[in-house]
Amino acid sequence: MIDLQQVREVHIVGIGGAGMSAIARVLQGKGIRVHGSDQRHSPLTDALTAEGIPVAIGHAAGNLGRADLVLISSAVREDNVEVQAAKQQGLQVLDRPQFLGALTAGYDVIAIAGAHGKTTVTGMTTLLLLEAGLDPTYIVGGVMADLGTNGHAGTGKHFVIEADEYRNTFLALKPAIAVVTNVEFDHPDSFPSERFVRMAFGNFVDNIRPGGMLIACNDDRLAHAIAASYHANGGNLMLYGQNEGVGLTWRALNIRANERGGVSFTAKLGAEVVGDIHLRVPGDYNAVNALAVLGVAQVLKIKWAVARAALERFSGTARRFEMLGDVDDIVVIDDYAHHPTQIRNVLRAARQRYPGRRIVAVWEPHTFSRVKALHAEFMTAFADADRVFVLPIYAAREVDDGTLTADILAQQIKHPSVGACVTLEEAIYRLTEQAQPGDVILMLGAGNEYIVGKRLVLELERTS
């Protein structure tokens, strides 16, 4: 394992991603000189530059500077000019999974894993430890609205980290506390089937340190099965959920919408009703997410009042039900939902937060492999929307073979009102033209749909 104390300068290829930008901030906080490159400008690259982390737009061998270590994101290919130059210079080139072990060494790691919800729970847990005065180091998969950042090097002994299952990245971690929010088949370019996803999460919880704790959602079938197996082999286990269950530690009762635009719920610890929590974020799923954080608080012996204050302070992370604008009573929201379960949950949350209003779902499918693998689930995921627009598929690291288009998907989605947009420009034009006062327009995806949302807000303001 690399010794970070011997590293003076790090170059990050693909620094504009959520995970790599957070790593950059942590490294800078540790006193290491950091710079990086990315293919295009983004709010994240601009923020890093403003914080004193130089970012080159475009890849070139000269970007390496005097780095003695090069980190690469999962989107960077082996033939990248900077990767090739680094190897020719004899520099050590590591990807994120190879590096995380060294980055988290020496900390009590609190690792938040799950197919969905991990960014929110990681953000909530970070605020919990900050509220308790523990000054954690943290890496969150989205910029936190409360803190304006997604990564920080603290002075405390804890490292709160979003544990990503993609390419088994989370297997580099040795958590003292591990949270599993849910386990579903996703990332078909990384896992051939659900069985391999379950195996990966099983291996993740097996990496919990001796004497550590697994906190798992009892409502989720696979998370429950993995937790039961871990506990049967002697591991410490805490279960949480909305539904009744044997051995449940934390449960959410009476989940309801509140005047803050979020949800409130009554927290029950074992047989005892502890009290109400009033969240700023919407959706029943966020009440359940909050239970995981109460579990972490219990393990760390953080008082109920402190945990409640942190949860009620939490106002979300970027691209998770993020309000982009409200123009003439037309609300535009962006959400990272790119899996059928996430889409259903977010649409349901929108119905809960905006009862009686027209819900317009704007879906940018993310990767051809995901859409093909989960095709049947996607086709039935939009029942809670009144109108659906399908954007061109965001290819990410994949190549378009021409067999799947937005128009084909629009014809196949089981919904009475679906349309396809050939380009993002067309989507902006049609949404601007058709938007009505009272509409709630939800941008759904993990690619460029947020750009459509931001441009739409500007157009609505211009024509207001």
GROMACS .gro file of C-alpha atoms in nm:
model
  464
    1MET     CA    1   0.000   0.000   0.000
    2ILE     CA    2   0.124   0.346  -0.086
    3ASP     CA    3   0.234   0.571   0.202
    4LEU     CA    4   0.062   0.908   0.161
    5GLN     CA    5   0.318   1.072   0.387
    6GLN     CA    6   0.573   1.015   0.110
    7VAL     CA    7   0.353   1.175  -0.159
    8ARG     CA    8   0.417   1.542  -0.238
    9GLU     CA    9   0.216   1.605  -0.555
   10VAL     CA   10  -0.081   1.424  -0.712
   11HIS     CA   11  -0.233   1.462  -1.057
   12ILE     CA   12  -0.593   1.341  -1.105
   13VAL     CA   13  -0.718   1.247  -1.451
   14GLY     CA   14  -1.095   1.296  -1.455
   15ILE     CA   15  -1.089   1.531  -1.158
   16GLY     CA   16  -1.432   1.675  -1.241
   17GLY     CA   17  -1.624   1.368  -1.125
   18ALA     CA   18  -1.804   1.361  -0.790
   19GLY     CA   19  -1.571   1.104  -0.635
   20MET     CA   20  -1.241   1.232  -0.773
   21SER     CA   21  -1.313   1.597  -0.690
   22ALA     CA   22  -1.384   1.496  -0.330
   23ILE     CA   23  -1.056   1.304  -0.314
   24ALA     CA   24  -0.877   1.614  -0.448
   25ARG     CA   25  -1.021   1.824  -0.167
   26VAL     CA   26  -0.922   1.572   0.098
   27LEU     CA   27  -0.567   1.549  -0.037
   28GLN     CA   28  -0.534   1.927  -0.048
   29GLY     CA   29  -0.654   1.939   0.312
   30LYS     CA   30  -0.375   1.699   0.404
   31GLY     CA   31  -0.118   1.939   0.263
   32ILE     CA   32  -0.053   1.755  -0.065
   33ARG     CA   33  -0.027   1.960  -0.384
   34VAL     CA   34  -0.310   1.855  -0.616
   35HIS     CA   35  -0.394   1.932  -0.977
   36GLY     CA   36  -0.595   1.756  -1.242
   37SER     CA   37  -0.756   1.750  -1.582
   38ASP     CA   38  -1.097   1.684  -1.731
   39GLN     CA   39  -1.261   1.689  -2.072
   40ARG     CA   40  -1.486   1.988  -2.006
   41HIS     CA   41  -1.564   2.268  -1.767
   42SER     CA   42  -1.828   2.203  -1.500
   43PRO     CA   43  -1.940   2.362  -1.174
   44LEU     CA   44  -1.711   2.117  -0.995
   45THR     CA   45  -1.400   2.200  -1.199
   46ASP     CA   46  -1.469   2.572  -1.156
   47ALA     CA   47  -1.509   2.527  -0.779
   48LEU     CA   48  -1.183   2.331  -0.754
   49THR     CA   49  -0.997   2.603  -0.944
   50ALA     CA   50  -1.140   2.866  -0.709
   51GLU     CA   51  -1.014   2.660  -0.414
   52GLY     CA   52  -0.659   2.658  -0.548
   53ILE     CA   53  -0.664   2.320  -0.724
   54PRO     CA   54  -0.559   2.382  -1.087
   55VAL     CA   55  -0.770   2.202  -1.349
   56ALA     CA   56  -0.665   2.170  -1.712
   57ILE     CA   57  -0.948   2.129  -1.962
   58GLY     CA   58  -0.842   1.868  -2.214
   59HIS     CA   59  -0.581   1.597  -2.172
   60ALA     CA   60  -0.211   1.646  -2.250
   61ALA     CA   61   0.113   1.495  -2.124
   62GLY     CA   62   0.225   1.834  -1.995
   63ASN     CA   63  -0.061   1.839  -1.744
   64LEU     CA   64   0.125   1.593  -1.519
   65GLY     CA   65   0.354   1.864  -1.385
   66ARG     CA   66   0.585   1.725  -1.117
   67ALA     CA   67   0.338   1.470  -0.985
   68ASP     CA   68   0.483   1.165  -0.814
   69LEU     CA   69   0.143   0.989  -0.821
   70VAL     CA   70  -0.133   0.985  -1.082
   71LEU     CA   71  -0.494   0.894  -1.000
   72ILE     CA   72  -0.746   0.806  -1.270
   73SER     CA   73  -1.124   0.794  -1.260
   74SER     CA   74  -1.322   0.492  -1.380
   75ALA     CA   75  -1.415   0.681  -1.697
   76VAL     CA   76  -1.051   0.717  -1.807
   77ARG     CA   77  -0.925   0.466  -2.063
   78GLU     CA   78  -0.585   0.300  -2.071
   79ASP     CA   79  -0.490   0.481  -2.393
   80ASN     CA   80  -0.542   0.826  -2.239
   81VAL     CA   81  -0.243   1.045  -2.327
   82GLU     CA   82  -0.180   1.139  -1.963
   83VAL     CA   83  -0.195   0.779  -1.846
   84GLN     CA   84   0.051   0.676  -2.117
   85ALA     CA   85   0.284   0.968  -2.034
   86ALA     CA   86   0.277   0.884  -1.664
   87LYS     CA   87   0.373   0.523  -1.732
   88GLN     CA   88   0.654   0.630  -1.964
   89GLN     CA   89   0.788   0.851  -1.684
   90GLY     CA   90   0.772   0.560  -1.440
   91LEU     CA   91   0.506   0.725  -1.223
   92GLN     CA   92   0.270   0.516  -1.016
   93VAL     CA   93  -0.078   0.518  -1.175
   94LEU     CA   94  -0.369   0.415  -0.953
   95ASP     CA   95  -0.744   0.405  -0.995
   96ARG     CA   96  -0.984   0.496  -0.716
   97PRO     CA   97  -1.024   0.143  -0.570
   98GLN     CA   98  -0.646   0.101  -0.553
   99PHE     CA   99  -0.608   0.434  -0.375
  100LEU     CA  100  -0.891   0.433  -0.121
  101GLY     CA  101  -0.720   0.187   0.113
  102ALA     CA  102  -0.425   0.423   0.156
  103LEU     CA  103  -0.649   0.730   0.184
  104THR     CA  104  -0.861   0.581   0.464
  105ALA     CA  105  -0.581   0.400   0.651
  106GLY     CA  106  -0.562   0.489   1.019
  107TYR     CA  107  -0.921   0.616   1.042
  108ASP     CA  108  -1.235   0.468   1.192
  109VAL     CA  109  -1.416   0.436   0.861
  110ILE     CA  110  -1.793   0.483   0.839
  111ALA     CA  111  -1.880   0.344   0.495
  112ILE     CA  112  -2.226   0.402   0.344
  113ALA     CA  113  -2.318   0.152   0.071
  114GLY     CA  114  -2.632   0.074  -0.125
  115ALA     CA  115  -2.781   0.077  -0.472
  116HIS     CA  116  -2.976   0.392  -0.380
  117GLY     CA  117  -2.966   0.648  -0.102
  118LYS     CA  118  -2.597   0.630  -0.019
  119THR     CA  119  -2.519   0.990  -0.113
  120THR     CA  120  -2.799   1.121   0.107
  121VAL     CA  121  -2.710   0.897   0.401
  122THR     CA  122  -2.342   0.989   0.367
  123GLY     CA  123  -2.433   1.358   0.372
  124MET     CA  124  -2.662   1.313   0.671
  125THR     CA  125  -2.395   1.115   0.858
  126THR     CA  126  -2.134   1.381   0.785
  127LEU     CA  127  -2.360   1.648   0.935
  128LEU     CA  128  -2.424   1.420   1.233
  129LEU     CA  129  -2.054   1.397   1.317
  130LEU     CA  130  -2.001   1.769   1.257
  131GLU     CA  131  -2.295   1.852   1.484
  132ALA     CA  132  -2.140   1.626   1.748
  133GLY     CA  133  -1.807   1.812   1.723
  134LEU     CA  134  -1.614   1.513   1.585
  135ASP     CA  135  -1.473   1.696   1.276
  136PRO     CA  136  -1.465   1.397   1.039
  137THR     CA  137  -1.283   1.360   0.712
  138TYR     CA  138  -1.549   1.290   0.450
  139ILE     CA  139  -1.617   1.205   0.087
  140VAL     CA  140  -1.976   1.248  -0.035
  141GLY     CA  141  -2.098   1.162  -0.386
  142GLY     CA  142  -2.256   1.505  -0.430
  143VAL     CA  143  -2.195   1.859  -0.312
  144MET     CA  144  -2.378   1.913   0.017
  145ALA     CA  145  -2.608   2.214   0.017
  146ASP     CA  146  -2.527   2.285   0.383
  147LEU     CA  147  -2.149   2.280   0.340
  148GLY     CA  148  -2.094   2.372  -0.024
  149THR     CA  149  -1.849   2.087  -0.075
  150ASN     CA  150  -1.828   1.710  -0.118
  151GLY     CA  151  -1.496   1.644   0.055
  152HIS     CA  152  -1.289   1.767   0.349
  153ALA     CA  153  -0.992   1.657   0.558
  154GLY     CA  154  -1.094   1.684   0.923
  155THR     CA  155  -0.895   1.652   1.242
  156GLY     CA  156  -1.105   1.375   1.395
  157LYS     CA  157  -1.052   1.000   1.387
  158HIS     CA  158  -1.354   0.921   1.168
  159PHE     CA  159  -1.369   0.902   0.787
  160VAL     CA  160  -1.724   0.912   0.648
  161ILE     CA  161  -1.723   0.784   0.292
  162GLU     CA  162  -1.975   0.694   0.025
  163ALA     CA  163  -1.893   0.333  -0.057
  164ASP     CA  164  -1.942   0.279  -0.429
  165GLU     CA  165  -2.009  -0.076  -0.551
  166TYR     CA  166  -1.916   0.002  -0.913
  167ARG     CA  167  -1.622  -0.219  -1.013
  168ASN     CA  168  -1.611  -0.335  -0.650
  169THR     CA  169  -1.461  -0.004  -0.540
  170PHE     CA  170  -1.597  -0.043  -0.187
  171LEU     CA  171  -1.394  -0.360  -0.130
  172ALA     CA  172  -1.091  -0.137  -0.068
  173LEU     CA  173  -1.249  -0.023   0.260
  174LYS     CA  174  -1.220  -0.176   0.607
  175PRO     CA  175  -1.511  -0.012   0.787
  176ALA     CA  176  -1.561   0.019   1.159
  177ILE     CA  177  -1.926   0.092   1.078
  178ALA     CA  178  -2.089  -0.012   0.749
  179VAL     CA  179  -2.436   0.090   0.634
  180VAL     CA  180  -2.625  -0.098   0.361
  181THR     CA  181  -2.934   0.093   0.250
  182ASN     CA  182  -3.049  -0.157  -0.017
  183VAL     CA  183  -2.913  -0.400  -0.274
  184GLU     CA  184  -3.045  -0.410  -0.630
  185PHE     CA  185  -2.913  -0.516  -0.966
  186ASP     CA  186  -2.742  -0.224  -1.138
  187HIS     CA  187  -2.418  -0.148  -1.326
  188PRO     CA  188  -2.459  -0.433  -1.576
  189ASP     CA  189  -2.124  -0.336  -1.726
  190SER     CA  190  -1.971  -0.433  -1.390
  191PHE     CA  191  -2.199  -0.711  -1.263
  192PRO     CA  192  -2.335  -0.982  -1.497
  193SER     CA  193  -2.640  -1.051  -1.276
  194GLU     CA  194  -2.805  -0.984  -0.941
  195ARG     CA  195  -2.611  -1.276  -0.790
  196PHE     CA  196  -2.283  -1.096  -0.851
  197VAL     CA  197  -2.417  -0.778  -0.692
  198ARG     CA  198  -2.519  -0.973  -0.384
  199MET     CA  199  -2.176  -1.138  -0.370
  200ALA     CA  200  -2.007  -0.798  -0.389
  201PHE     CA  201  -2.212  -0.660  -0.101
  202GLY     CA  202  -2.151  -0.979   0.096
  203ASN     CA  203  -1.778  -0.930   0.050
  204PHE     CA  204  -1.814  -0.565   0.152
  205VAL     CA  205  -1.973  -0.647   0.487
  206ASP     CA  206  -1.719  -0.925   0.543
  207ASN     CA  207  -1.455  -0.649   0.536
  208ILE     CA  208  -1.602  -0.486   0.847
  209ARG     CA  209  -1.334  -0.473   1.117
  210PRO     CA  210  -1.356  -0.723   1.402
  211GLY     CA  211  -1.590  -0.576   1.660
  212GLY     CA  212  -1.740  -0.339   1.405
  213MET     CA  213  -2.108  -0.287   1.324
  214LEU     CA  214  -2.330  -0.347   1.024
  215ILE     CA  215  -2.637  -0.122   1.001
  216ALA     CA  216  -2.875  -0.255   0.735
  217CYS     CA  217  -3.224  -0.178   0.604
  218ASN     CA  218  -3.460  -0.456   0.702
  219ASP     CA  219  -3.717  -0.352   0.439
  220ASP     CA  220  -3.490  -0.452   0.151
  221ARG     CA  221  -3.489  -0.822   0.061
  222LEU     CA  222  -3.125  -0.857  -0.036
  223ALA     CA  223  -2.990  -0.621   0.229
  224HIS     CA  224  -3.178  -0.827   0.489
  225ALA     CA  225  -3.037  -1.154   0.353
  226ILE     CA  226  -2.680  -1.023   0.352
  227ALA     CA  227  -2.723  -0.886   0.704
  228ALA     CA  228  -2.867  -1.215   0.832
  229SER     CA  229  -2.572  -1.408   0.690
  230TYR     CA  230  -2.323  -1.163   0.841
  231HIS     CA  231  -2.493  -1.185   1.182
  232ALA     CA  232  -2.510  -1.565   1.167
  233ASN     CA  233  -2.132  -1.566   1.134
  234GLY     CA  234  -2.092  -1.362   1.452
  235GLY     CA  235  -2.105  -1.006   1.318
  236ASN     CA  236  -2.267  -0.721   1.512
  237LEU     CA  237  -2.588  -0.612   1.345
  238MET     CA  238  -2.839  -0.328   1.375
  239LEU     CA  239  -3.154  -0.330   1.160
  240TYR     CA  240  -3.374  -0.036   1.065
  241GLY     CA  241  -3.680   0.012   0.849
  242GLN     CA  242  -4.032   0.132   0.795
  243ASN     CA  243  -4.196  -0.210   0.813
  244GLU     CA  244  -4.228  -0.427   1.121
  245GLY     CA  245  -3.962  -0.693   1.159
  246VAL     CA  246  -3.796  -0.925   1.404
  247GLY     CA  247  -3.491  -0.771   1.568
  248LEU     CA  248  -3.564  -0.422   1.436
  249THR     CA  249  -3.375  -0.151   1.628
  250TRP     CA  250  -3.497   0.169   1.457
  251ARG     CA  251  -3.834   0.212   1.289
  252ALA     CA  252  -4.007   0.508   1.123
  253LEU     CA  253  -4.376   0.551   1.201
  254ASN     CA  254  -4.636   0.799   1.072
  255ILE     CA  255  -4.435   0.933   0.779
  256ARG     CA  256  -4.608   1.241   0.640
  257ALA     CA  257  -4.537   1.553   0.437
  258ASN     CA  258  -4.454   1.865   0.637
  259GLU     CA  259  -4.460   2.240   0.587
  260ARG     CA  260  -4.082   2.250   0.530
  261GLY     CA  261  -4.124   2.074   0.195
  262GLY     CA  262  -3.990   1.750   0.340
  263VAL     CA  263  -4.125   1.464   0.548
  264SER     CA  264  -4.175   1.416   0.920
  265PHE     CA  265  -4.178   1.085   1.102
  266THR     CA  266  -4.189   0.936   1.447
  267ALA     CA  267  -3.875   0.746   1.543
  268LYS     CA  268  -3.912   0.428   1.744
  269LEU     CA  269  -3.615   0.262   1.917
  270GLY     CA  270  -3.707  -0.098   1.993
  271ALA     CA  271  -4.039  -0.075   2.177
  272GLU     CA  272  -3.992   0.289   2.277
  273VAL     CA  273  -4.118   0.591   2.084
  274VAL     CA  274  -3.829   0.841   2.101
  275GLY     CA  275  -3.974   1.143   1.923
  276ASP     CA  276  -4.052   1.319   1.596
  277ILE     CA  277  -3.804   1.436   1.333
  278HIS     CA  278  -3.897   1.696   1.071
  279LEU     CA  279  -3.676   1.662   0.763
  280ARG     CA  280  -3.624   1.925   0.494
  281VAL     CA  281  -3.597   1.659   0.221
  282PRO     CA  282  -3.907   1.488   0.075
  283GLY     CA  283  -3.999   1.125   0.024
  284ASP     CA  284  -4.075   0.832   0.254
  285TYR     CA  285  -3.740   0.686   0.149
  286ASN     CA  286  -3.560   0.977   0.316
  287ALA     CA  287  -3.732   0.904   0.645
  288VAL     CA  288  -3.591   0.551   0.617
  289ASN     CA  289  -3.250   0.692   0.522
  290ALA     CA  290  -3.257   0.902   0.838
  291LEU     CA  291  -3.301   0.585   1.046
  292ALA     CA  292  -2.961   0.461   0.926
  293VAL     CA  293  -2.808   0.782   1.060
  294LEU     CA  294  -2.981   0.732   1.394
  295GLY     CA  295  -2.817   0.390   1.399
  296VAL     CA  296  -2.474   0.545   1.345
  297ALA     CA  297  -2.548   0.794   1.623
  298GLN     CA  298  -2.636   0.510   1.857
  299VAL     CA  299  -2.311   0.323   1.782
  300LEU     CA  300  -2.106   0.641   1.838
  301LYS     CA  301  -2.307   0.729   2.152
  302ILE     CA  302  -2.420   1.061   2.007
  303LYS     CA  303  -2.723   1.198   2.192
  304TRP     CA  304  -3.069   1.193   2.038
  305ALA     CA  305  -3.101   1.573   2.049
  306VAL     CA  306  -2.777   1.613   1.851
  307ALA     CA  307  -2.881   1.353   1.594
  308ARG     CA  308  -3.224   1.509   1.551
  309ALA     CA  309  -3.071   1.856   1.506
  310ALA     CA  310  -2.831   1.728   1.238
  311LEU     CA  311  -3.107   1.549   1.046
  312GLU     CA  312  -3.339   1.848   1.062
  313ARG     CA  313  -3.058   2.075   0.943
  314PHE     CA  314  -2.976   1.858   0.641
  315SER     CA  315  -3.104   2.024   0.323
  316GLY     CA  316  -2.983   1.778   0.062
  317THR     CA  317  -2.703   1.733  -0.188
  318ALA     CA  318  -2.660   1.847  -0.544
  319ARG     CA  319  -2.872   1.658  -0.799
  320ARG     CA  320  -3.085   1.486  -0.535
  321PHE     CA  321  -3.430   1.647  -0.562
  322GLU     CA  322  -3.243   1.973  -0.616
  323MET     CA  323  -3.457   2.280  -0.680
  324LEU     CA  324  -3.325   2.449  -0.996
  325GLY     CA  325  -3.588   2.721  -1.013
  326ASP     CA  326  -3.947   2.833  -0.963
  327VAL     CA  327  -4.065   3.068  -1.237
  328ASP     CA  328  -4.430   3.179  -1.261
  329ASP     CA  329  -4.527   2.881  -1.046
  330ILE     CA  330  -4.342   2.638  -1.275
  331VAL     CA  331  -4.107   2.435  -1.056
  332VAL     CA  332  -3.797   2.272  -1.208
  333ILE     CA  333  -3.620   2.001  -1.007
  334ASP     CA  334  -3.318   1.787  -1.089
  335ASP     CA  335  -3.260   1.439  -0.949
  336TYR     CA  336  -2.985   1.182  -1.009
  337ALA     CA  337  -3.244   0.905  -1.046
  338HIS     CA  338  -3.115   0.671  -1.317
  339HIS     CA  339  -3.253   0.337  -1.194
  340PRO     CA  340  -3.622   0.235  -1.213
  341THR     CA  341  -3.657   0.217  -0.833
  342GLN     CA  342  -3.511   0.566  -0.794
  343ILE     CA  343  -3.743   0.705  -1.061
  344ARG     CA  344  -4.049   0.558  -0.889
  345ASN     CA  345  -3.939   0.692  -0.549
  346VAL     CA  346  -3.867   1.042  -0.677
  347LEU     CA  347  -4.196   1.067  -0.867
  348ARG     CA  348  -4.380   0.948  -0.556
  349ALA     CA  349  -4.194   1.209  -0.349
  350ALA     CA  350  -4.296   1.478  -0.597
  351ARG     CA  351  -4.660   1.372  -0.566
  352GLN     CA  352  -4.626   1.390  -0.188
  353ARG     CA  353  -4.461   1.733  -0.188
  354TYR     CA  354  -4.676   1.886  -0.466
  355PRO     CA  355  -5.022   1.728  -0.438
  356GLY     CA  356  -5.266   1.807  -0.717
  357ARG     CA  357  -5.005   1.952  -0.955
  358ARG     CA  358  -4.907   1.824  -1.299
  359ILE     CA  359  -4.585   1.620  -1.281
  360VAL     CA  360  -4.370   1.625  -1.597
  361ALA     CA  361  -4.091   1.366  -1.598
  362VAL     CA  362  -3.792   1.436  -1.824
  363TRP     CA  363  -3.583   1.117  -1.839
  364GLU     CA  364  -3.232   1.096  -1.975
  365PRO     CA  365  -3.154   0.721  -1.990
  366HIS     CA  366  -2.804   0.654  -1.857
  367THR     CA  367  -2.595   0.399  -2.051
  368PHE     CA  368  -2.724   0.154  -2.308
  369SER     CA  369  -2.628  -0.148  -2.096
  370ARG     CA  370  -2.837  -0.031  -1.799
  371VAL     CA  371  -3.144   0.045  -2.010
  372LYS     CA  372  -3.123  -0.294  -2.182
  373ALA     CA  373  -3.065  -0.488  -1.860
  374LEU     CA  374  -3.351  -0.316  -1.672
  375HIS     CA  375  -3.574  -0.247  -1.972
  376ALA     CA  376  -3.897  -0.397  -1.834
  377GLU     CA  377  -3.860  -0.209  -1.506
  378PHE     CA  378  -3.793   0.123  -1.679
  379MET     CA  379  -4.098   0.084  -1.901
  380THR     CA  380  -4.330   0.078  -1.598
  381ALA     CA  381  -4.148   0.329  -1.375
  382PHE     CA  382  -4.336   0.645  -1.477
  383ALA     CA  383  -4.689   0.577  -1.349
  384ASP     CA  384  -4.679   0.875  -1.110
  385ALA     CA  385  -4.600   1.122  -1.390
  386ASP     CA  386  -4.865   1.303  -1.593
  387ARG     CA  387  -4.634   1.358  -1.891
  388VAL     CA  388  -4.303   1.196  -1.987
  389PHE     CA  389  -4.026   1.321  -2.215
  390VAL     CA  390  -3.739   1.091  -2.313
  391LEU     CA  391  -3.402   1.249  -2.394
  392PRO     CA  392  -3.122   1.094  -2.601
  393ILE     CA  393  -2.943   0.815  -2.414
  394TYR     CA  394  -2.636   0.930  -2.223
  395ALA     CA  395  -2.367   0.688  -2.338
  396ALA     CA  396  -2.102   0.769  -2.074
  397ARG     CA  397  -1.823   0.517  -2.134
  398GLU     CA  398  -2.025   0.306  -2.382
  399VAL     CA  399  -2.060   0.299  -2.761
  400ASP     CA  400  -2.397   0.342  -2.932
  401ASP     CA  401  -2.473   0.035  -3.145
  402GLY     CA  402  -2.783   0.198  -3.294
  403THR     CA  403  -3.034  -0.052  -3.154
  404LEU     CA  404  -3.184   0.176  -2.890
  405THR     CA  405  -3.299   0.537  -2.920
  406ALA     CA  406  -3.510   0.786  -2.729
  407ASP     CA  407  -3.787   0.744  -2.988
  408ILE     CA  408  -3.793   0.365  -2.947
  409LEU     CA  409  -3.808   0.396  -2.569
  410ALA     CA  410  -4.087   0.654  -2.589
  411GLN     CA  411  -4.295   0.409  -2.792
  412GLN     CA  412  -4.233   0.128  -2.543
  413ILE     CA  413  -4.294   0.309  -2.212
  414LYS     CA  414  -4.628   0.206  -2.064
  415HIS     CA  415  -4.778   0.552  -2.021
  416PRO     CA  416  -5.051   0.742  -2.209
  417SER     CA  417  -4.849   1.060  -2.264
  418VAL     CA  418  -4.487   1.012  -2.376
  419GLY     CA  419  -4.274   1.205  -2.621
  420ALA     CA  420  -3.913   1.178  -2.740
  421CYS     CA  421  -3.665   1.458  -2.800
  422VAL     CA  422  -3.392   1.407  -3.060
  423THR     CA  423  -3.160   1.663  -2.899
  424LEU     CA  424  -3.125   1.847  -2.569
  425GLU     CA  425  -3.199   2.173  -2.756
  426GLU     CA  426  -3.531   2.030  -2.873
  427ALA     CA  427  -3.614   1.931  -2.515
  428ILE     CA  428  -3.550   2.284  -2.388
  429TYR     CA  429  -3.766   2.432  -2.665
  430ARG     CA  430  -4.058   2.192  -2.616
  431LEU     CA  431  -4.054   2.219  -2.237
  432THR     CA  432  -4.046   2.599  -2.253
  433GLU     CA  433  -4.333   2.599  -2.502
  434GLN     CA  434  -4.553   2.351  -2.315
  435ALA     CA  435  -4.485   2.441  -1.950
  436GLN     CA  436  -4.789   2.570  -1.760
  437PRO     CA  437  -4.824   2.741  -1.421
  438GLY     CA  438  -4.855   2.471  -1.157
  439ASP     CA  439  -4.625   2.226  -1.340
  440VAL     CA  440  -4.353   2.040  -1.155
  441ILE     CA  441  -4.085   1.945  -1.409
  442LEU     CA  442  -3.854   1.670  -1.288
  443MET     CA  443  -3.522   1.613  -1.462
  444LEU     CA  444  -3.425   1.247  -1.407
  445GLY     CA  445  -3.082   1.104  -1.486
  446ALA     CA  446  -2.712   1.094  -1.410
  447GLY     CA  447  -2.580   1.265  -1.722
  448ASN     CA  448  -2.658   1.602  -1.884
  449GLU     CA  449  -3.025   1.635  -1.794
  450TYR     CA  450  -2.938   1.896  -1.529
  451ILE     CA  451  -2.809   2.119  -1.810
  452VAL     CA  452  -3.153   2.097  -1.974
  453GLY     CA  453  -3.308   2.190  -1.640
  454LYS     CA  454  -3.084   2.492  -1.587
  455ARG     CA  455  -3.131   2.616  -1.943
  456LEU     CA  456  -3.507   2.566  -1.908
  457VAL     CA  457  -3.514   2.788  -1.600
  458LEU     CA  458  -3.324   3.058  -1.789
  459GLU     CA  459  -3.569   3.037  -2.081
  460LEU     CA  460  -3.870   3.054  -1.849
  461GLU     CA  461  -3.721   3.361  -1.681
  462ARG     CA  462  -3.651   3.520  -2.020
  463THR     CA  463  -4.007   3.467  -2.143
  464SER     CA  464  -4.175   3.544  -1.810
   0.00000   0.00000   0.00000
